[in-house]
Short mmCIF file of C-alpha atoms and ligand atoms in Angstrom, two decimals:
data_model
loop_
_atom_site.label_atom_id
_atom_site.label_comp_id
_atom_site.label_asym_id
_atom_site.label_seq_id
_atom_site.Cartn_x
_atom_site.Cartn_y
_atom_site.Cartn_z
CA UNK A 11 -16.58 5.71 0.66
CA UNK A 12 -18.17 3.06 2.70
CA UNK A 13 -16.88 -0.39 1.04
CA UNK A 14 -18.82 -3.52 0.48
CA UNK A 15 -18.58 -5.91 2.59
CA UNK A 16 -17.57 -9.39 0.86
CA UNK A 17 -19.27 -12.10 2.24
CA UNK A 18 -17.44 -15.17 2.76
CA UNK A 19 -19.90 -17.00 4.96
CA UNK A 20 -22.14 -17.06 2.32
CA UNK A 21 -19.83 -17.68 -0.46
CA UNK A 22 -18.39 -20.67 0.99
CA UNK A 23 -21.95 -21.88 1.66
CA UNK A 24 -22.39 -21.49 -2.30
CA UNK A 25 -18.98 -23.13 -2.56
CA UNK A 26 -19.70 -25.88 -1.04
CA UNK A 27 -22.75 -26.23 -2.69
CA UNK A 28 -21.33 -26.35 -5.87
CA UNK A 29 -19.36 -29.12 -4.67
CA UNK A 30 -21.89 -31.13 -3.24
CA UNK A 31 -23.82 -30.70 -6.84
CA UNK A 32 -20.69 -32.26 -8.05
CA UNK A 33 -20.17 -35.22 -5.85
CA UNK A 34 -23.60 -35.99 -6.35
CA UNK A 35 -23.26 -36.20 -10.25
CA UNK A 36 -19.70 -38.21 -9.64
CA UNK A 37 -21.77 -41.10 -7.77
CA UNK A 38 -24.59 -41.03 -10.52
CA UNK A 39 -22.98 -41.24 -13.14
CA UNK A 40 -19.43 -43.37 -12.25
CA UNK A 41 -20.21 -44.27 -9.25
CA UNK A 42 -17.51 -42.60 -7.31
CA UNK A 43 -17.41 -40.89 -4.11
CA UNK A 44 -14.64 -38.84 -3.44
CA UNK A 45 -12.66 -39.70 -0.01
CA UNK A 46 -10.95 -37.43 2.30
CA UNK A 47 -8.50 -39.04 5.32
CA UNK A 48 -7.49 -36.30 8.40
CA UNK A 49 -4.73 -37.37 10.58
CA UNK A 50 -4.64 -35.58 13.70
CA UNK A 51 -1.84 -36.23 15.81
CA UNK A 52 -2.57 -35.56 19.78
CA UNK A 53 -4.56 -33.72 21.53
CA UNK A 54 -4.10 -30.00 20.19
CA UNK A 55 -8.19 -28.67 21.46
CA UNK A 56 -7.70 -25.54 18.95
CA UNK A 57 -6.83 -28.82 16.19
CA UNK A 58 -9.81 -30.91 17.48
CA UNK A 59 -11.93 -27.97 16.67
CA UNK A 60 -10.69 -27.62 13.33
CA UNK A 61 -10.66 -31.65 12.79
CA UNK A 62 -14.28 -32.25 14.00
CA UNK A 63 -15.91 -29.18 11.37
CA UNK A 64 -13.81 -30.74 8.72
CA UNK A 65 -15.45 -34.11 9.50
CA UNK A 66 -18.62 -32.34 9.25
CA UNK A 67 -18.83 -30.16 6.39
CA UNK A 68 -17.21 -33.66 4.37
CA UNK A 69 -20.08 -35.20 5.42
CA UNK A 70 -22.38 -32.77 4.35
CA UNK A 71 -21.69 -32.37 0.68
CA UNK A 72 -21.12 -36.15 0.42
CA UNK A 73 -17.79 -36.97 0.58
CA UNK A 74 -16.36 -40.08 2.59
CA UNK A 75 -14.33 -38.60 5.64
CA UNK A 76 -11.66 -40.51 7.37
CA UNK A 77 -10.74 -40.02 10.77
CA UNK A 78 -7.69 -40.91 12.01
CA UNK A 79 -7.08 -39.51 15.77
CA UNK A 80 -3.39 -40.87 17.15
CA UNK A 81 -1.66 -40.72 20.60
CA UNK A 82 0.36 -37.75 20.94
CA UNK A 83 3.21 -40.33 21.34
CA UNK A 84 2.94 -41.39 18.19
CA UNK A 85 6.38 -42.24 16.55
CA UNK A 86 7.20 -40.72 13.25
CA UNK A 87 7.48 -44.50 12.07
CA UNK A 88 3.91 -45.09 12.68
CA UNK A 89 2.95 -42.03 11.40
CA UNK A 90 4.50 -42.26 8.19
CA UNK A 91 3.66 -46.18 7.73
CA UNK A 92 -0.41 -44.60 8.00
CA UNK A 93 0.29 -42.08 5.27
CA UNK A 94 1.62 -44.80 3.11
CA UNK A 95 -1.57 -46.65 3.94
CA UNK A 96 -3.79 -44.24 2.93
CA UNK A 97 -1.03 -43.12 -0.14
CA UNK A 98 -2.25 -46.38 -1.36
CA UNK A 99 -6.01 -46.47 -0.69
CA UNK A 100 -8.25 -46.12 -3.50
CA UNK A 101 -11.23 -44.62 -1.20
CA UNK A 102 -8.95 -41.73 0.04
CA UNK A 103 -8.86 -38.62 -2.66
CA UNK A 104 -6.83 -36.50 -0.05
CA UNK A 105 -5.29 -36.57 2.91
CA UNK A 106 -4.73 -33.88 5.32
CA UNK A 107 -2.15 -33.81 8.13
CA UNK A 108 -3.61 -31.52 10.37
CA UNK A 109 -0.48 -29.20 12.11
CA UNK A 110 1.09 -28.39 14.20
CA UNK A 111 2.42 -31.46 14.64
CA UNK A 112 3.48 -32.85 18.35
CA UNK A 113 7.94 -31.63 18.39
CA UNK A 114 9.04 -34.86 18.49
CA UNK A 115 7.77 -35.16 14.76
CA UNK A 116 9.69 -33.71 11.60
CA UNK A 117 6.29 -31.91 9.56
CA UNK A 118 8.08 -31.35 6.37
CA UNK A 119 9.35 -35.08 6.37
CA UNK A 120 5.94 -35.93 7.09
CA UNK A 121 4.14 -33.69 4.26
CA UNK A 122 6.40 -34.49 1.83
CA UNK A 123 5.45 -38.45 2.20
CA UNK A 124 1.96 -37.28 1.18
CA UNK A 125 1.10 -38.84 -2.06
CA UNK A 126 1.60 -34.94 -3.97
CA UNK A 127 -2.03 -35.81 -5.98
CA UNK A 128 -3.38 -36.88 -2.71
CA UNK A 129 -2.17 -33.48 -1.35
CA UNK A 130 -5.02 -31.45 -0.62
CA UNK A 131 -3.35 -28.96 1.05
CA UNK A 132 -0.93 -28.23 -1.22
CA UNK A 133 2.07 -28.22 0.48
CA UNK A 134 4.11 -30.93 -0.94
CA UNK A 135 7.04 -29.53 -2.74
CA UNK A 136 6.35 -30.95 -5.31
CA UNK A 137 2.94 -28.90 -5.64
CA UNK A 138 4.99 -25.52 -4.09
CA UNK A 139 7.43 -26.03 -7.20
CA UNK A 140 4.45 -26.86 -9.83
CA UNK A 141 2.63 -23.86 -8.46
CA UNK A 142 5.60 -21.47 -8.61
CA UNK A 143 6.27 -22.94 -12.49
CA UNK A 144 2.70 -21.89 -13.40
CA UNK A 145 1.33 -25.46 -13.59
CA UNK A 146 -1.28 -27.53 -12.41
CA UNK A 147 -1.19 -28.30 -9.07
CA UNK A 148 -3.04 -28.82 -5.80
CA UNK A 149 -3.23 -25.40 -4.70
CA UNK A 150 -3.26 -24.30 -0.68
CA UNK A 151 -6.50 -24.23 0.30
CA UNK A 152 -6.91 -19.97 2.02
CA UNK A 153 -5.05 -18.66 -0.75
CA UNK A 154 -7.49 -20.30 -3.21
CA UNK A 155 -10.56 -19.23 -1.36
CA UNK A 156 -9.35 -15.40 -1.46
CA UNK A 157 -8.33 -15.62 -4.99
CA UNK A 158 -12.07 -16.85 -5.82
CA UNK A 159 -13.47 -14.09 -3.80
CA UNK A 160 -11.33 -11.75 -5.63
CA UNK A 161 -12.24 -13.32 -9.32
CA UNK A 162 -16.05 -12.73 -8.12
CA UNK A 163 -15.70 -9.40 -6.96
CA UNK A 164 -13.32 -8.24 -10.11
CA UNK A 165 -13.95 -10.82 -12.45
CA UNK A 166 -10.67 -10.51 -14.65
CA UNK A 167 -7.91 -9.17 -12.22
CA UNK A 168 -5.10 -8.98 -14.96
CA UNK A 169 -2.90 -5.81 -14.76
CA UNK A 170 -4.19 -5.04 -11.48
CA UNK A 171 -1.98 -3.65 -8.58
CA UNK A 172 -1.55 -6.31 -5.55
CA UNK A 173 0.73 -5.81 -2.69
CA UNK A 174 0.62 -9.41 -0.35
CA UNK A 175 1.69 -8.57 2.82
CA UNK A 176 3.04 -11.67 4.98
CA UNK A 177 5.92 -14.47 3.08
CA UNK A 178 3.61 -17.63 4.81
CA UNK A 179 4.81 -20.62 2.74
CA UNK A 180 1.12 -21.14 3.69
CA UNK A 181 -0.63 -18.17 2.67
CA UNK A 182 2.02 -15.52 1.18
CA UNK A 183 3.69 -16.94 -1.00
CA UNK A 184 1.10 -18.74 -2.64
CA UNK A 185 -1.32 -15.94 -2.82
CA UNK A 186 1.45 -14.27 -4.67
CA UNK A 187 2.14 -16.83 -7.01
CA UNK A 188 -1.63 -17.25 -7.71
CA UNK A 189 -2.14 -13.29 -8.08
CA UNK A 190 0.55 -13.66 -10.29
CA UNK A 191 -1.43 -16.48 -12.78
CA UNK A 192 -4.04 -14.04 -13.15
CA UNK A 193 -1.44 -11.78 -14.04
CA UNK A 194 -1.67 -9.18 -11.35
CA UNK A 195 1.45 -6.90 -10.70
CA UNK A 196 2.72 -8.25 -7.55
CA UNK A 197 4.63 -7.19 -4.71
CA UNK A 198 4.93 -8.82 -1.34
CA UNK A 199 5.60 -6.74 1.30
CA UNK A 200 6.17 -8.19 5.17
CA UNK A 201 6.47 -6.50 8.80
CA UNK A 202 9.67 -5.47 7.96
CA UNK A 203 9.33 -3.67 4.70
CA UNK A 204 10.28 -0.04 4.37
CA UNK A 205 7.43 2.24 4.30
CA UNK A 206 5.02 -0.06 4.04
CA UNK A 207 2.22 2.29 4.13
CA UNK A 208 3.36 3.51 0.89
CA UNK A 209 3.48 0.36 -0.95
CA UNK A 210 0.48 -0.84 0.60
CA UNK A 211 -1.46 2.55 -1.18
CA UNK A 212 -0.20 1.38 -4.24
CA UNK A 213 -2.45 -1.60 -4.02
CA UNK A 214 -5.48 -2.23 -6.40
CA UNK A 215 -5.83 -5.58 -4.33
CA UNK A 216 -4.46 -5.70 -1.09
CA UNK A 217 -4.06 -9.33 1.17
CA UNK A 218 -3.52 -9.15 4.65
CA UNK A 219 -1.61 -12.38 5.69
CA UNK A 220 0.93 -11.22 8.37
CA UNK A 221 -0.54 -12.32 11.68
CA UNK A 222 -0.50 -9.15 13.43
CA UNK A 223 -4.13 -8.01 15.12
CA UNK A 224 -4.89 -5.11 12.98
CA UNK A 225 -1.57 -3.78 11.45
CA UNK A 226 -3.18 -2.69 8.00
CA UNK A 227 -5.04 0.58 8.92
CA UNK A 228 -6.69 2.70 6.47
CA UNK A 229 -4.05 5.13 5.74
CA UNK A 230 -2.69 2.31 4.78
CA UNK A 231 -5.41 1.37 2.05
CA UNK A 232 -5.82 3.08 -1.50
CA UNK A 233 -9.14 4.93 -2.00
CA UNK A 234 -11.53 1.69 -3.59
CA UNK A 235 -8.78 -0.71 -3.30
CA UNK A 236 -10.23 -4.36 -2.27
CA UNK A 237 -9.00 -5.55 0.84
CA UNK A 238 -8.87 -9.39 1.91
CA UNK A 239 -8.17 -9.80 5.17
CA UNK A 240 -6.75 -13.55 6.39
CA UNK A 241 -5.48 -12.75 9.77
CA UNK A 242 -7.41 -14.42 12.95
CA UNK A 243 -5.89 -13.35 16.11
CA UNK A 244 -7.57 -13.42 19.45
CA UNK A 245 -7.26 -10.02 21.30
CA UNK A 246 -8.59 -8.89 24.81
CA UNK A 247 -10.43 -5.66 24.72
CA UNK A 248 -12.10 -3.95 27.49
CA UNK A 249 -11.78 -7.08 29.11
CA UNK A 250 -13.36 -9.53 26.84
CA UNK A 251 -11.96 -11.77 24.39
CA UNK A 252 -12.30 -10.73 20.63
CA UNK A 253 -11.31 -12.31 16.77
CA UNK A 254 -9.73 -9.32 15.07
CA UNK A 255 -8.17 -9.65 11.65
CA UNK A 256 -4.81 -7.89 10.54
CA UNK A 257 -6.73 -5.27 9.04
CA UNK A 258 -8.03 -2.37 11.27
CA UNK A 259 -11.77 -2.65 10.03
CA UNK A 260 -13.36 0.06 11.12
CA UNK A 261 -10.69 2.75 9.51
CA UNK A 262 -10.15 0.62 6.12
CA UNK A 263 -13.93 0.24 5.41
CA UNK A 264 -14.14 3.71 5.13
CA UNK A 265 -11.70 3.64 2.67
CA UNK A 266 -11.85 0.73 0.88
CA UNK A 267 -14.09 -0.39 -2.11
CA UNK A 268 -14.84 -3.74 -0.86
CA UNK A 269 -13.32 -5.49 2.28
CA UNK A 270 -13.54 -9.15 3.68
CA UNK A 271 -14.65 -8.93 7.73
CA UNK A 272 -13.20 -10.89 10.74
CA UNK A 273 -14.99 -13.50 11.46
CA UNK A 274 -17.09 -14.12 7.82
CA UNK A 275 -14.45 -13.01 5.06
CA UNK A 276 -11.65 -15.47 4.45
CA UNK A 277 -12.09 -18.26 7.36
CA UNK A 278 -15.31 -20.16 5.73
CA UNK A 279 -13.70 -20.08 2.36
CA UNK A 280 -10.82 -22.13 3.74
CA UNK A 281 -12.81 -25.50 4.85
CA UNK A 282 -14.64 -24.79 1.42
CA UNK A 283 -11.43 -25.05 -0.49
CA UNK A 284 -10.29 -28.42 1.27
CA UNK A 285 -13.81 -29.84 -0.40
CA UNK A 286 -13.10 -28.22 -3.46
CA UNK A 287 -9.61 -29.82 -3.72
CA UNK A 288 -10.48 -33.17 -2.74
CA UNK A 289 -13.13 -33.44 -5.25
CA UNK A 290 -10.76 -31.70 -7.60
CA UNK A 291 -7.80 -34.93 -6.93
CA UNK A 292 -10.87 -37.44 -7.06
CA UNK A 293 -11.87 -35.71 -11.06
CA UNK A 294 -7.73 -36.20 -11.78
CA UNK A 295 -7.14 -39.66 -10.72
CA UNK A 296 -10.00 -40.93 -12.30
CA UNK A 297 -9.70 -39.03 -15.25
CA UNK A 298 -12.56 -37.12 -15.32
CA UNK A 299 -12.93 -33.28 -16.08
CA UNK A 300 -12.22 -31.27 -13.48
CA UNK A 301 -14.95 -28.75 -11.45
CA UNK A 302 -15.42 -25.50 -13.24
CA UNK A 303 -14.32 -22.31 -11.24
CA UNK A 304 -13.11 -24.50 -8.23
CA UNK A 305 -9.64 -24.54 -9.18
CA UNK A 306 -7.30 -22.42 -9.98
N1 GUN B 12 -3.60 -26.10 10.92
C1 GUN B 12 -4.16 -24.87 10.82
N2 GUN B 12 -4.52 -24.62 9.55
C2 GUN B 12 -4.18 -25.70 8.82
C3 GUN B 12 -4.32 -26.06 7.45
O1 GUN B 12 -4.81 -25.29 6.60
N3 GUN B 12 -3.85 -27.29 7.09
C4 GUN B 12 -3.30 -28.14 7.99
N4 GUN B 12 -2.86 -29.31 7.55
N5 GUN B 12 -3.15 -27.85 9.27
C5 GUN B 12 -3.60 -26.63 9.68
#
């Protein structure tokens, strides 16, 4: 079997499309326009990256975006004094912290002072402990995007097999607890489970979130199992640099019924899911209905 190849460039694209549509009716018709405030905290160039596309893609589906670029010298004082700003700011819908955070500064103290509606990264513990309860929350953003690709791909995943490997408080363990909503059988499995090539072949859906370049092989994979793959690791290979996920591609395509590629599968769907979520907090605190099929 040669599996299809789910593509996540062009979902996001329609994602984000979806939310622009949105945003567009929200300043029509209550004249709203959803906010979103990044802090990035020194001057961390894979961060800056990730900081100036957010900027952009805000832009582009009409959202404000708020910018806030401090010294790497930054005192957790200040830093926590702008959060309570912005806690406080009607215009911002969500903020985002961006991490890793320079050492001096303590990143759970400084999530956790996020307003947990404002949250749109879902990692308040507050939204970790809704999540886990089954309740609404604000969901983390890569684990959302992989459990819409899924709900396209299967449409209803209930009673389906799904081993998570990787216990990320970012991507793991929520992916688990989301599979889990849809009431998927779950197991998560890590780089030190036993035989994990045997649980992994017990997988219906199988998420690759461990952060090792191409661990998941297709001996690994169940004949038409779906395979997301959310590792990004930069490899050298015959002396030039290349993304690999933690899926070995080549070997679980052949294997697989569908498979998300490195780059294109999971990576869009993530800045996608930071617009979705902010426009998602903007439809709660105003108390307007929420977007259809961009939550979960
Ligand atoms: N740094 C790398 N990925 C992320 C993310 O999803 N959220 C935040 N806040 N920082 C990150």
């Amino acid at each position: 079997m040669t599996a299809k190849v789910i593509d996540g460039k062009a979902f996001a694209a329609k994602v984000r499309g979806q939310v622009a549509e949105h945003v567009a009716r929200l300043k029509e018709a209550n004249g709203i326009q959803p906010g979103l405030a990044v802090v990035l905290v020194g001057e961390d160039p894979a961060s800056q990256v990730y900081v100036r596309n957010k900027h952009a893609s805000t832009i582009e589906v009409g959202m404000a975006s708020f910018e806030h670029r401090l010294d790497a010298s930054t005192s957790e004082a200040e830093l926590l004094a702008l959060i309570d700003k912005l806690n406080a700011d009607p215009k911002v819908h969500g903020i985002l912290v961006q991490l890793p955070l320079p050492g001096h500064l303590n990143s759970e103290l400084v999530i956790n002072r996020i307003d947990p509606a404002k949250d749109v990264d879902g990692f308040h513990i507050s939204n970790v402990g809704l999540l886990g309860t089954g309740q609404k929350s604000m969901v983390p953003c890569t684990p959302l995007g992989c459990l819409m690709m899924l709900r396209d791909h299967h449409g209803k995943l209930a009673g389906l097999n799904a081993v998570v490997v990787g216990r990320s408080n970012i991507v793991g363990k929520p992916m688990a607890q989301l599979l889990l909503g849809d009431s998927c059988t779950v197991t998560i499995a890590h780089s030190r489970t036993k035989d994990l090539a045997e649980v992994c072949r017990r997988a219906d859906i199988l998420v690759a979130a461990v952060g090792r370049p191409e661990m998941i092989t297709g001996e690994m994979v169940r004949p038409g199992a779906t395979v997301i793959d959310v590792g990004i690791n930069r490899i050298e290979r015959d002396g030039k640099a290349k993304l690999v996920g933690d899926v070995h591609y080549e070997s679980a395509a052949a294997v697989a019924g569908a498979i998300t590629p490195v780059p294109g599968g999971v990576g869009p769907m993530t800045i996608a899911c930071l617009l979705a979520n902010t426009l998602t907090a903007c439809c709660r605190a105003n108390g307007l209905a929420e977007p259809e099929g961009l939550t979960a």
